PDB file of C-alpha atoms in Angstrom:
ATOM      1  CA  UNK A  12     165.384 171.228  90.503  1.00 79.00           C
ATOM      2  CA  UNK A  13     166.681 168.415  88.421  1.00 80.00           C
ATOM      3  CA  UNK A  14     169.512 170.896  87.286  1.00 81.00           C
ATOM      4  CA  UNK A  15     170.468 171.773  90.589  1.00 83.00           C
ATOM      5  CA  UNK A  16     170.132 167.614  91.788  1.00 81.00           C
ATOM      6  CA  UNK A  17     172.683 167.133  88.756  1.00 78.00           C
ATOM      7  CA  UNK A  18     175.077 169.777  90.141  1.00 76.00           C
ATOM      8  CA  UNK A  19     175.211 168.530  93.533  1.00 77.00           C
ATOM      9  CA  UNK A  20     175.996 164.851  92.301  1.00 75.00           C
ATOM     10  CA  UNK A  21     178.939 166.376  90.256  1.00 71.00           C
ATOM     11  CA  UNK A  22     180.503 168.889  92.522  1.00 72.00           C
ATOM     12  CA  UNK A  23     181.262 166.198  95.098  1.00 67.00           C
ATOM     13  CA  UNK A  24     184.592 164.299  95.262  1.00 69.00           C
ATOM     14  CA  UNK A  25     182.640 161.132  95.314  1.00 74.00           C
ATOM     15  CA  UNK A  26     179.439 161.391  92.920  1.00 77.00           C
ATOM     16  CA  UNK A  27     178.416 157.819  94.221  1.00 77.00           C
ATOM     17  CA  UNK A  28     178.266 158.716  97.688  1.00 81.00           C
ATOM     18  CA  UNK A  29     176.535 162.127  96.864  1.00 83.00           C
ATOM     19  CA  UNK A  30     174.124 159.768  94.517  1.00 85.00           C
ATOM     20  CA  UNK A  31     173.135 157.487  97.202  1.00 87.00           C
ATOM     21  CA  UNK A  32     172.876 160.597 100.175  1.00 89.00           C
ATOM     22  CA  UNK A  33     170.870 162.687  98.210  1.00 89.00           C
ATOM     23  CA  UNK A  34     168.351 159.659  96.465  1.00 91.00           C
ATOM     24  CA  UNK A  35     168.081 158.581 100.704  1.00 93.00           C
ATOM     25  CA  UNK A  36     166.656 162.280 101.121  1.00 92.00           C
ATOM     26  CA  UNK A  37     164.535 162.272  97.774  1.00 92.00           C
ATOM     27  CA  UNK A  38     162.959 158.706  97.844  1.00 94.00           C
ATOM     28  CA  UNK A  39     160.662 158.967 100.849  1.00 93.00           C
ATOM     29  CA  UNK A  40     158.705 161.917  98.690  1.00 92.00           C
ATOM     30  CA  UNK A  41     158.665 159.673  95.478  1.00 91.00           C
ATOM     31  CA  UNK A  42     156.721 157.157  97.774  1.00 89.00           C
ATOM     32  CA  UNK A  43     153.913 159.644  98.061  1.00 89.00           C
ATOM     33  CA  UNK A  44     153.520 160.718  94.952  1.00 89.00           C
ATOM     34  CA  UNK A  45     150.045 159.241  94.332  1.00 85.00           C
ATOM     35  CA  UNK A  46     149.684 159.364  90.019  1.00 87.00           C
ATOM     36  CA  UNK A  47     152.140 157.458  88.031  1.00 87.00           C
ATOM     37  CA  UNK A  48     152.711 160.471  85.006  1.00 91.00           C
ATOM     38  CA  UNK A  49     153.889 162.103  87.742  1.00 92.00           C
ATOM     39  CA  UNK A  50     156.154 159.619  88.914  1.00 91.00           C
ATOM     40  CA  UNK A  51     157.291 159.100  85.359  1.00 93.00           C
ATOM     41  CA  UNK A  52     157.793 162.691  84.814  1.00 94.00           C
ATOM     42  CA  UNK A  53     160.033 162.551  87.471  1.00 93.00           C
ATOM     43  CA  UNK A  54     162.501 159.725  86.371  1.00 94.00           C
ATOM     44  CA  UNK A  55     162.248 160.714  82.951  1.00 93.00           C
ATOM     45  CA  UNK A  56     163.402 164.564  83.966  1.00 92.00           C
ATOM     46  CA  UNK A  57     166.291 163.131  85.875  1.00 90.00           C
ATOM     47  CA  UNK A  58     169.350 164.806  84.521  1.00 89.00           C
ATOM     48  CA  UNK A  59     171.533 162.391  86.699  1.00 87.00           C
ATOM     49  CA  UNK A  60     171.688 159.215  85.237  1.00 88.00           C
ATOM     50  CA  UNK A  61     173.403 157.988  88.069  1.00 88.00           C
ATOM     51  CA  UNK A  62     171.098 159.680  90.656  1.00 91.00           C
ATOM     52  CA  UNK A  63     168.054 158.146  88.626  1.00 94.00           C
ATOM     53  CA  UNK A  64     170.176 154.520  89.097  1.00 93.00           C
ATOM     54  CA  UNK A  65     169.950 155.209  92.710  1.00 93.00           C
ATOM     55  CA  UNK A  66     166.466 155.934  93.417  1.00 95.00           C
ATOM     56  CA  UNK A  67     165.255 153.519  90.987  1.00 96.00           C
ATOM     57  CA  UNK A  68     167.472 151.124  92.520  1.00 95.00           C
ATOM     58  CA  UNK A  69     165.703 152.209  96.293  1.00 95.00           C
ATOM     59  CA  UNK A  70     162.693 151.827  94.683  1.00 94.00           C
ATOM     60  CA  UNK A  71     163.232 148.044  94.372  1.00 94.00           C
ATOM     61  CA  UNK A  72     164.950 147.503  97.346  1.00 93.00           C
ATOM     62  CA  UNK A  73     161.882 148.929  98.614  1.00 91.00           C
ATOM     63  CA  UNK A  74     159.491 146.575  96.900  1.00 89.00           C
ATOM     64  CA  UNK A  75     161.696 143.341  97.411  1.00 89.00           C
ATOM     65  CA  UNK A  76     160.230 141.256 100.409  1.00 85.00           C
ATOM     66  CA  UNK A  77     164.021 139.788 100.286  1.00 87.00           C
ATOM     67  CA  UNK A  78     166.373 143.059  99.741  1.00 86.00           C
ATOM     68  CA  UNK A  79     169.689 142.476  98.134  1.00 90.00           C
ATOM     69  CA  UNK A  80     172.933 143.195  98.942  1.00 89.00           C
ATOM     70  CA  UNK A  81     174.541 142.792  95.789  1.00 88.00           C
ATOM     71  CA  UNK A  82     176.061 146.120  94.323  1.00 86.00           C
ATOM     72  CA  UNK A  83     174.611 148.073  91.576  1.00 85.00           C
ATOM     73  CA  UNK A  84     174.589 145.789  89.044  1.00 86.00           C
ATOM     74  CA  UNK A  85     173.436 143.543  86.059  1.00 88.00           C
ATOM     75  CA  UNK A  86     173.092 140.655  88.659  1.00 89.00           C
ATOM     76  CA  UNK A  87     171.255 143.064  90.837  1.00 91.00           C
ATOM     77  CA  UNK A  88     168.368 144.302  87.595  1.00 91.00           C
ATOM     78  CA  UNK A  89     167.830 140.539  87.254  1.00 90.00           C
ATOM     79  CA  UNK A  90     167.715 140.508  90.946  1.00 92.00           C
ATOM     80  CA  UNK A  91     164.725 142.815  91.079  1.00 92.00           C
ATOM     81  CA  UNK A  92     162.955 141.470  87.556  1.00 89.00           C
ATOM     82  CA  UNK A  93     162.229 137.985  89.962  1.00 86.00           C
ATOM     83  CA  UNK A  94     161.597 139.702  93.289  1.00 86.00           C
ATOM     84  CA  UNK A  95     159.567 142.544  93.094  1.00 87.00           C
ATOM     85  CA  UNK A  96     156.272 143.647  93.281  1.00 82.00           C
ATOM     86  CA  UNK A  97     153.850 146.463  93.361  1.00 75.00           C
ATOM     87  CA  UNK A  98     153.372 148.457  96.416  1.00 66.00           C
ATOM     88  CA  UNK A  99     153.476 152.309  95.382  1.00 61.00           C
ATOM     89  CA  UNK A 100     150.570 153.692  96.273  1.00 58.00           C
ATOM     90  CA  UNK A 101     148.098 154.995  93.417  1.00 59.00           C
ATOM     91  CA  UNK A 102     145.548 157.286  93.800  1.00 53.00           C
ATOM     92  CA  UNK A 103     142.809 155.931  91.315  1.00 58.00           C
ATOM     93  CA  UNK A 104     141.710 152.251  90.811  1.00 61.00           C
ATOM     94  CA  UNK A 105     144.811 151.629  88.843  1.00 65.00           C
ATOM     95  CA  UNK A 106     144.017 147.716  87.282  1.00 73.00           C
ATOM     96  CA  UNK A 107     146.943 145.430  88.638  1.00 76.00           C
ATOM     97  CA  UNK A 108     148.206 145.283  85.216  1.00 80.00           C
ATOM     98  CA  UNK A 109     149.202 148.263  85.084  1.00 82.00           C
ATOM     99  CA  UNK A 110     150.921 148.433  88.331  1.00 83.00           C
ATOM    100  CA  UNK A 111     152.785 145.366  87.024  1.00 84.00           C
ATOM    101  CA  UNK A 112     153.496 147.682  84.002  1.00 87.00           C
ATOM    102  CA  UNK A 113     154.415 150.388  85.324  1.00 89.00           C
ATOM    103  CA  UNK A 114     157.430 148.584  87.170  1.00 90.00           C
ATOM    104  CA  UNK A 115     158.557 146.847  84.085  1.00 91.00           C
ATOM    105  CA  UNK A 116     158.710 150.765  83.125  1.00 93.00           C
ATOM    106  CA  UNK A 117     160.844 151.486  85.940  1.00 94.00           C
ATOM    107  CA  UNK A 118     163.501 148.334  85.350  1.00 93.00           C
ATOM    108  CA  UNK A 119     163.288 149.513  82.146  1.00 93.00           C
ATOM    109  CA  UNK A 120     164.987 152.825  83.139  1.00 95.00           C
ATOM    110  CA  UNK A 121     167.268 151.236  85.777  1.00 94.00           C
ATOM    111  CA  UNK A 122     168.555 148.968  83.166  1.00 92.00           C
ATOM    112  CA  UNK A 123     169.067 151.759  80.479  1.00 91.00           C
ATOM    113  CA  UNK A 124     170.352 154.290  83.399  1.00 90.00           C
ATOM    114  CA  UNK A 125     172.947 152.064  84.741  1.00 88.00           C
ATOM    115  CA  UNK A 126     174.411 151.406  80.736  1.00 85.00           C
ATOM    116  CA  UNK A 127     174.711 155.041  80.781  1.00 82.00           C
ATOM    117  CA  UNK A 128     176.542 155.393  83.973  1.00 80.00           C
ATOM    118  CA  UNK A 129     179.253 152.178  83.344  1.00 78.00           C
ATOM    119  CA  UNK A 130     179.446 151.941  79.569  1.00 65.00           C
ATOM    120  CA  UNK A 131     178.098 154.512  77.585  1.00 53.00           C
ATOM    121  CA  UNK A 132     179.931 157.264  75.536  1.00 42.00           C
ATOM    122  CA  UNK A 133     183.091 158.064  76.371  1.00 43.00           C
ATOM    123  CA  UNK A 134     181.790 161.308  78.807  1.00 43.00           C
ATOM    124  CA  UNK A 135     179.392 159.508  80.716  1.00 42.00           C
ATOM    125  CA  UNK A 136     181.316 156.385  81.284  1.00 43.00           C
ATOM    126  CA  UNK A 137     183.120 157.705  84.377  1.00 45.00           C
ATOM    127  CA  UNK A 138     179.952 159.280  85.806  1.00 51.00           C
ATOM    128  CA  UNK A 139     180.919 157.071  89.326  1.00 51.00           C
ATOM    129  CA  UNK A 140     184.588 159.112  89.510  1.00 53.00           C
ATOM    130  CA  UNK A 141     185.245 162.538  90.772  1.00 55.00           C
ATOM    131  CA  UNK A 142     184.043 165.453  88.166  1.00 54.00           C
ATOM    132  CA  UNK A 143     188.061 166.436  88.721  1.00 55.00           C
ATOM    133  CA  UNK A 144     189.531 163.302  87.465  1.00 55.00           C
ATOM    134  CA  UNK A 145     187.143 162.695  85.072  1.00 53.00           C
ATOM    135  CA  UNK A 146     189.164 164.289  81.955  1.00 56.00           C
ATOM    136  CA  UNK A 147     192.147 162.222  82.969  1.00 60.00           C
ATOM    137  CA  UNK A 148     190.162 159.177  82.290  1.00 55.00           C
ATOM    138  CA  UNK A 149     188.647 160.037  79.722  1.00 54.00           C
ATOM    139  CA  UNK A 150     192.075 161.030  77.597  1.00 58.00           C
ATOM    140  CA  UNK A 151     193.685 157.989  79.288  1.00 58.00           C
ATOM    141  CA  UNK A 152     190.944 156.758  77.345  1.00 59.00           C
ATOM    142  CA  UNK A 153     190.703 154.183  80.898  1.00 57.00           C
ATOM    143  CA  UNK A 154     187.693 151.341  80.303  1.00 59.00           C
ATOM    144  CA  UNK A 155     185.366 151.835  83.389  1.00 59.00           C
ATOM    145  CA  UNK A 156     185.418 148.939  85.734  1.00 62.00           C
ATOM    146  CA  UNK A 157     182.611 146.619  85.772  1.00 62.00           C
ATOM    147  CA  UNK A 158     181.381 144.990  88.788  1.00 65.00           C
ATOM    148  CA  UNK A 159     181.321 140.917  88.966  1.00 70.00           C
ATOM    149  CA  UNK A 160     177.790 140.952  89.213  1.00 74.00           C
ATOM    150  CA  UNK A 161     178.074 142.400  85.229  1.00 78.00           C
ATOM    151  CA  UNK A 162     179.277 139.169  84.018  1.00 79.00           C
ATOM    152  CA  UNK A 163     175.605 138.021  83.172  1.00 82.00           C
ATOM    153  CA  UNK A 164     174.966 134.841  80.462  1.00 82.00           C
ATOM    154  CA  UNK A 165     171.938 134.391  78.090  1.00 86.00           C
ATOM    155  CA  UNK A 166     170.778 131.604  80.264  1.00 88.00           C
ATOM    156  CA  UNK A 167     170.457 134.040  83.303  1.00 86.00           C
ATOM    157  CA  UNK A 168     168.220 136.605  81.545  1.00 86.00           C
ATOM    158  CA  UNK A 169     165.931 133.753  80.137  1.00 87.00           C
ATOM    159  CA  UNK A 170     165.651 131.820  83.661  1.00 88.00           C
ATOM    160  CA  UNK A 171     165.008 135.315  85.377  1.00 87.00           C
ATOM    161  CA  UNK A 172     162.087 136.331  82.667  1.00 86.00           C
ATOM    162  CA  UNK A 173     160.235 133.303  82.896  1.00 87.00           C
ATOM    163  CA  UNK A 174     160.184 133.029  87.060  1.00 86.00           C
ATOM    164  CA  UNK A 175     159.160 136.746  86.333  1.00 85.00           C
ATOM    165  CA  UNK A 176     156.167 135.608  83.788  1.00 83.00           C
ATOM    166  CA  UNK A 177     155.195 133.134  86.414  1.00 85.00           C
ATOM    167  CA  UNK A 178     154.893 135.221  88.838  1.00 83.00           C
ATOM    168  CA  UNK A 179     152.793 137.734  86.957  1.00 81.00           C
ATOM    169  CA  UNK A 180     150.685 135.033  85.637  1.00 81.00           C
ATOM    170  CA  UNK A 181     149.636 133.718  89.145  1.00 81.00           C
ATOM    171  CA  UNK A 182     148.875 137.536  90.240  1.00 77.00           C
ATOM    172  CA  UNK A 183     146.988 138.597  87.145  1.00 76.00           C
ATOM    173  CA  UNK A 184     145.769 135.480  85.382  1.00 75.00           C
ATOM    174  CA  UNK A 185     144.771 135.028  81.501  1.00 69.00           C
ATOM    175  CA  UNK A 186     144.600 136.792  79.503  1.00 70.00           C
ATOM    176  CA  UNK A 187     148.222 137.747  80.203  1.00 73.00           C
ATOM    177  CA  UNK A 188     148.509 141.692  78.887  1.00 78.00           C
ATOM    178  CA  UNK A 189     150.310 142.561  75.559  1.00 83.00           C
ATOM    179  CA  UNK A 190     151.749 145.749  77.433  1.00 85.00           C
ATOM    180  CA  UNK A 191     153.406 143.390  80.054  1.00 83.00           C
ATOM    181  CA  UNK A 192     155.281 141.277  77.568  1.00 83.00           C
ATOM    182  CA  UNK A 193     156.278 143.959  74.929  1.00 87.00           C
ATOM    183  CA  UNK A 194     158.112 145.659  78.439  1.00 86.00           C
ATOM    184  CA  UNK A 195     159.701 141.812  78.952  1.00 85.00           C
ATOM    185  CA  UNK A 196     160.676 141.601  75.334  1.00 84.00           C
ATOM    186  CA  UNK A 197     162.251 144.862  75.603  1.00 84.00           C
ATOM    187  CA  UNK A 198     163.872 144.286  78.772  1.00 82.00           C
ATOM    188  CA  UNK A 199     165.304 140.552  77.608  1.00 82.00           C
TER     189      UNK A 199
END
């Protein structure tokens, strides 16, 4: 499945419009999936890096109470780190923690999935343009574009992770969880 979900973001003349059609079809079903290794299994799977962007990127939208409009982004990850919160459904009595957790996990992924899409190696770095002119790029050696909302300061990340600790702290209380700020140091 993931192979064939790879393929059909690749074939298309525009692998961000294919992305964002195919992750409107798929993200309905990743609402009901009811245990989070599942859920997990299936973003970490994801051959698509930009397909995984996309969903994970619904997936916030989705838990927003404010959605964005901004474009996928830096600006939009920080975005999400202050506005989201936890309303997948979970099958067990999953603590709130660990729903908190789990979508540090996910921003986690977003973060590291949209690096791989605009400026990783040189054969993923033009994963938003046309498998066809891809080569060109790429032995143009052509710098992918970044959006304005990539043009992110120190100050930004710092002011975003502490609204983001406040937040969690009113929800869960003391003692705040070692597993929730290891997934903020990693994300800062």
């Amino acid at each position: 499945l993931q192979r064939m979900l790879s393929i059909a973001v690749e074939v298309d003349k525009s692998p961000n419009c294919s992305s964002c059609k195919i992750a409107d079809v798929i993200f309905p079903f990743i609402l009901n999936i009811p245990l989070r290794s599942q859920r997990e299994a299936l973003f970490n799977t994801m051959e698509s890096q930009l397909l995984r962007c996309k969903l994970l990127e619904l997936l916030f939208q989705h838990s927003c109470d404010v959605p964005t409009t901004l474009p996928s982004s830096l600006a939009k990850i920080l975005y999400f780190l202050s506005h989201f919160s936890v309303l997948l459904q979970y099958q067990d009595e999953t603590a709130t923690w660990q729903r908190w957790d789990e979508m540090l996990q996910y921003l986690s992924l977003l973060l590291m999935s949209y690096q791989n899409v605009v400026l990783a190696f040189p054969l993923a770095e033009h994963l938003r343009s046309p498998l066809s002119s891809r080569m060109d790029l790429i032995i143009q050696k052509a710098k992918p574009k970044l959006q304005d909302g990539d043009d992110i300061n120190h100050l930004d990340i710092q002011l975003k992770i502490e609204d983001s600790i406040s937040r969690m702290q009113q929800v869960l209380g003391q003692p705040f969880p070692l597993q929730i700020m290891e997934k903020l140091c990693m994300l800062r």
